[in-house]
mmCIF file of C-alpha atoms in Angstrom:
data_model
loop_
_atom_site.group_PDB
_atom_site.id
_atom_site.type_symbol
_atom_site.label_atom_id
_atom_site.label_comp_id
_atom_site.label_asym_id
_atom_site.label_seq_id
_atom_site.Cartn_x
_atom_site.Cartn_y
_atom_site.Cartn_z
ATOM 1 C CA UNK A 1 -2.089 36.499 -12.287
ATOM 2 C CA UNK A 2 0.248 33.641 -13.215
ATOM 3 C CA UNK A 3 2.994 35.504 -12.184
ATOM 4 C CA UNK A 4 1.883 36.448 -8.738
ATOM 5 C CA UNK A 5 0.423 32.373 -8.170
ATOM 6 C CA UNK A 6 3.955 31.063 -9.063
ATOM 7 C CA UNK A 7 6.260 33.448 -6.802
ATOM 8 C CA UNK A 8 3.708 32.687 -3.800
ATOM 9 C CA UNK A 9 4.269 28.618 -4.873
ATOM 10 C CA UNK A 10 7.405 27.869 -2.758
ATOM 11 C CA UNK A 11 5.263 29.480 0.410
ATOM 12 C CA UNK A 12 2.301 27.405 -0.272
ATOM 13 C CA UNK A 13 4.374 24.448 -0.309
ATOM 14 C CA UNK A 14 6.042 25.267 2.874
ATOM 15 C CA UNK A 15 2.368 25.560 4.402
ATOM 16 C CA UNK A 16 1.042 22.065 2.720
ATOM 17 C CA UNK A 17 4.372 20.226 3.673
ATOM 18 C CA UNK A 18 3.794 22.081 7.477
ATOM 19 C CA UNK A 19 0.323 20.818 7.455
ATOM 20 C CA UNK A 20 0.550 17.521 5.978
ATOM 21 C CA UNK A 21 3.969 16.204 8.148
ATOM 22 C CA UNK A 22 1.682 17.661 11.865
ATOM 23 C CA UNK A 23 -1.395 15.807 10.412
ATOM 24 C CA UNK A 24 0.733 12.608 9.599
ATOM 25 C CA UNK A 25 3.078 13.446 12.867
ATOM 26 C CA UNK A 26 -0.483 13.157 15.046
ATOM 27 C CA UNK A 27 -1.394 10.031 14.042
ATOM 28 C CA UNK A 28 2.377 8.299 15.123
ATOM 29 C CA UNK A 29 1.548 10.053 18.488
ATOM 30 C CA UNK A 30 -2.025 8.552 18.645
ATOM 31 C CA UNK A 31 -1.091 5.108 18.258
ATOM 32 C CA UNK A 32 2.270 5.251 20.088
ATOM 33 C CA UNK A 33 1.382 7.625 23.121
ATOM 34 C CA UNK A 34 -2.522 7.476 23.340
ATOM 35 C CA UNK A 35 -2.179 10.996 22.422
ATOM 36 C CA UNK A 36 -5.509 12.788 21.115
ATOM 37 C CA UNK A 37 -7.640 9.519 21.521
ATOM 38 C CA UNK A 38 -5.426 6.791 20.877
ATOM 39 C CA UNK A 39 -5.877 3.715 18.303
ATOM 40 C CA UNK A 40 -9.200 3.521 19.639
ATOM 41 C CA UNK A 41 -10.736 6.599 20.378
ATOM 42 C CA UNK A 42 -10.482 6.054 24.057
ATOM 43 C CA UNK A 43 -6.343 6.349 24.799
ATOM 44 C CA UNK A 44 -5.256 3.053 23.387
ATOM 45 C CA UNK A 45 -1.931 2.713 21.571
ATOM 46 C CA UNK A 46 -0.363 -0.166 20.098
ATOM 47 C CA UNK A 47 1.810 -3.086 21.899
ATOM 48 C CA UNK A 48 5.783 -2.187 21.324
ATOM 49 C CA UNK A 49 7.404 -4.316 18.919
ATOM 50 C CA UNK A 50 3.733 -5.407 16.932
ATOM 51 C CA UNK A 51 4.438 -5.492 12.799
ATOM 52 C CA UNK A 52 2.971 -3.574 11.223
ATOM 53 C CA UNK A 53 1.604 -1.068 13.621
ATOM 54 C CA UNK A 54 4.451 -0.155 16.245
ATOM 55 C CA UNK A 55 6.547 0.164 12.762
ATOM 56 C CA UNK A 56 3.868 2.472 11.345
ATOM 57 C CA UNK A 57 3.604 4.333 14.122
ATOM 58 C CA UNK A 58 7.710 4.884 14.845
ATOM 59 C CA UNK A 59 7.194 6.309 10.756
ATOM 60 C CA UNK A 60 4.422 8.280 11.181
ATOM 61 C CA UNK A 61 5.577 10.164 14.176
ATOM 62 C CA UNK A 62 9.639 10.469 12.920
ATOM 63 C CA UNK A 63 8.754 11.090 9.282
ATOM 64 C CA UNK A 64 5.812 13.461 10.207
ATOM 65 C CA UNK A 65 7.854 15.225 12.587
ATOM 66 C CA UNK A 66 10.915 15.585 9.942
ATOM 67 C CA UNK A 67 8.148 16.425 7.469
ATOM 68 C CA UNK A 68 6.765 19.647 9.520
ATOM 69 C CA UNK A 69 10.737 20.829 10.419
ATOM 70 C CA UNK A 70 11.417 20.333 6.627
ATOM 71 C CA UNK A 71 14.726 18.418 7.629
ATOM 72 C CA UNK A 72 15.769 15.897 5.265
ATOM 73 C CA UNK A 73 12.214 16.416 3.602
ATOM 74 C CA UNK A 74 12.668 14.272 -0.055
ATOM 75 C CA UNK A 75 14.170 10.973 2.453
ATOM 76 C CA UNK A 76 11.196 11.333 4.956
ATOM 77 C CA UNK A 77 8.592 11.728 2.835
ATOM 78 C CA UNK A 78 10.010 8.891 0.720
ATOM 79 C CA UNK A 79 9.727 6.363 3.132
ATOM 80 C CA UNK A 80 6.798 7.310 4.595
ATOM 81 C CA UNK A 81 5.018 7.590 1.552
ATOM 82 C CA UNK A 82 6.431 3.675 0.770
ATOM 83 C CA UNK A 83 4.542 3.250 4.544
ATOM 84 C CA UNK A 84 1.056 3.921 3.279
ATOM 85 C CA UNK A 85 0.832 2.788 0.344
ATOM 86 C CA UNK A 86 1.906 -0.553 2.241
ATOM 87 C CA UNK A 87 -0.728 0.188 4.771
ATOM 88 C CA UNK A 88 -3.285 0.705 1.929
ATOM 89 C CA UNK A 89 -2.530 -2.608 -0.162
ATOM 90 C CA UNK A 90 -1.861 -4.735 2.517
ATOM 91 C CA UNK A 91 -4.747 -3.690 5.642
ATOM 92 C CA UNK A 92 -6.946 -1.763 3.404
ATOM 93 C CA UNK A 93 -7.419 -3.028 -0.109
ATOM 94 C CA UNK A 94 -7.940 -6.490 0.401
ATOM 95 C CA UNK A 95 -11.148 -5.694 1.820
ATOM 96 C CA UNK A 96 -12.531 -3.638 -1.405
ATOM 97 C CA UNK A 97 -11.274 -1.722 -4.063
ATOM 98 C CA UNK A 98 -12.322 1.416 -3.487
ATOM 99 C CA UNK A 99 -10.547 3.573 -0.573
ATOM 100 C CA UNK A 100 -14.030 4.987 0.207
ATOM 101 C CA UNK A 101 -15.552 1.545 0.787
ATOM 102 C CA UNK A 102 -12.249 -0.162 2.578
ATOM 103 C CA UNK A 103 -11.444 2.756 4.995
ATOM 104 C CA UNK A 104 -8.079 3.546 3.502
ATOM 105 C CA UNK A 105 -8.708 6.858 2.449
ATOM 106 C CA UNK A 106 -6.356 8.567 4.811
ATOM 107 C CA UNK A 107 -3.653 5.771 3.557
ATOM 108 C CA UNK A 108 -4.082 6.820 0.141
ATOM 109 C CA UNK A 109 -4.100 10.477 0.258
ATOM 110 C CA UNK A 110 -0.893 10.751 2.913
ATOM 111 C CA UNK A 111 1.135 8.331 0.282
ATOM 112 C CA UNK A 112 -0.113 10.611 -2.537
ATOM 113 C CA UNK A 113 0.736 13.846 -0.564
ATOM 114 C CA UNK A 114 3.989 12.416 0.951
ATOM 115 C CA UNK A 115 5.342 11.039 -2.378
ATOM 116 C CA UNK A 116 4.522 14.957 -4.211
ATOM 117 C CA UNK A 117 6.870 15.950 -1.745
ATOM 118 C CA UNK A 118 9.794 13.765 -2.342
ATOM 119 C CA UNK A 119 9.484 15.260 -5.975
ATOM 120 C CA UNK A 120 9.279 18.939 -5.007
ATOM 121 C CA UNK A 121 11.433 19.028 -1.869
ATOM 122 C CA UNK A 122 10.430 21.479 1.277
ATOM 123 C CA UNK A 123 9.053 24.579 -0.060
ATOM 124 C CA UNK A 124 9.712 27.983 1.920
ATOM 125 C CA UNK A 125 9.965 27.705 5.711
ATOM 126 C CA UNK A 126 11.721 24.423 5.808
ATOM 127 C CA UNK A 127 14.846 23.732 7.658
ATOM 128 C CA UNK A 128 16.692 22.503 4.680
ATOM 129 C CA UNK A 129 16.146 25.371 3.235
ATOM 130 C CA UNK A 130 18.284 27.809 5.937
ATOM 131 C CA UNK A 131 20.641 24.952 5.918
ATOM 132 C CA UNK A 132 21.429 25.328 2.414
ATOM 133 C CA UNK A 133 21.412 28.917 2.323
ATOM 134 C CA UNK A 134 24.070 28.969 5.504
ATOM 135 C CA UNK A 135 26.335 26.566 3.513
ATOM 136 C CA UNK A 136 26.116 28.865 0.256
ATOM 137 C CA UNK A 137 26.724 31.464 2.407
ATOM 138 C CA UNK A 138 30.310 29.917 3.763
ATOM 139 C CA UNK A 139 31.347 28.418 0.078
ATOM 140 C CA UNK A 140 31.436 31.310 -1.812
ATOM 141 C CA UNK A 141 34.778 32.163 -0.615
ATOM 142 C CA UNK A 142 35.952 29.032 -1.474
ATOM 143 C CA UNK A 143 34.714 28.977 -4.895
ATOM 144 C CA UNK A 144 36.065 32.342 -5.611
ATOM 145 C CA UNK A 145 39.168 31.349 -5.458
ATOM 146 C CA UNK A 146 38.545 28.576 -7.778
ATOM 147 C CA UNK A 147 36.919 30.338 -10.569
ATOM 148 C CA UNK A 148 39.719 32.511 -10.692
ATOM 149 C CA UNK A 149 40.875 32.677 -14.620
ATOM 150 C CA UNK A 150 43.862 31.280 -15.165
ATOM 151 C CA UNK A 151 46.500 33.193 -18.013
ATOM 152 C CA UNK A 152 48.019 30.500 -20.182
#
């Protein structure tokens, strides 16, 4: 059973890195395009420019959509990650200690989720992935030639 859990593990973490980077991608769009309700439920988005949610947003959107490609996975996920748990002790925390009781619960778990990711890369069905496989594909030649043994 083992077995069988740990060859499907590189598959489920192309699915949770696919689901968490559109989830985290959504929420840029919301807040900079309005897009499925907005900031405020009704369309809003915020002001261009505005620290620290234009900046947030601009994250959430590039690193969620570079996330869900799987391009440059460990870099985007590392910075966005940094970008909630700002979110969550700067907005959220001061206003209780708990995420359940300060509203930062999405904060938390995208920071938790994003920074698992920066430690376990992009799974199967990520971009970085076929790039790496085309360049091993293309070296090989190369290093051939310089493993080649050498007779004293």
């Amino acid at each position: 059973m083992t077995g069988r859990l740990d060859s499907a593990q590189p598959y489920a973490l192309g699915l949770f890195r696919i689901v968490v980077g559109l989830l985290f991608a959504c929420h840029g769009a919301a807040s900079l395009f309005g897009a499925l309700g907005g900031t405020d439920g009704s369309g809003g988005t915020v002001d261009a420019g505005t620290w620290p949610g234009w900046y947030a947003a601009v994250i959430q959107l590039v690193g969620g959509s570079l996330v869900l490609l799987g391009l440059g996975t460990r870099a985007a996920a590392f910075v966005s990650s940094g970008s909630m748990a700002y979110a969550y002790f700067k907005v959220h925390q001061p206003e209780a200690l708990w995420p359940m009781e300060n509203g930062g619960e999405a904060s938390a778990m995208f920071c938790w989720a994003l920074l698992l990711l920066v430690f376990t890369g992009s799974g199967a069905f990520g971009l970085d992935r076929v790039i790496a496989s085309a360049r091993r594909e293309r070296e090989p030649k190369a290093a051939d030639s310089e493993r080649t043994p050498v007779a004293a």
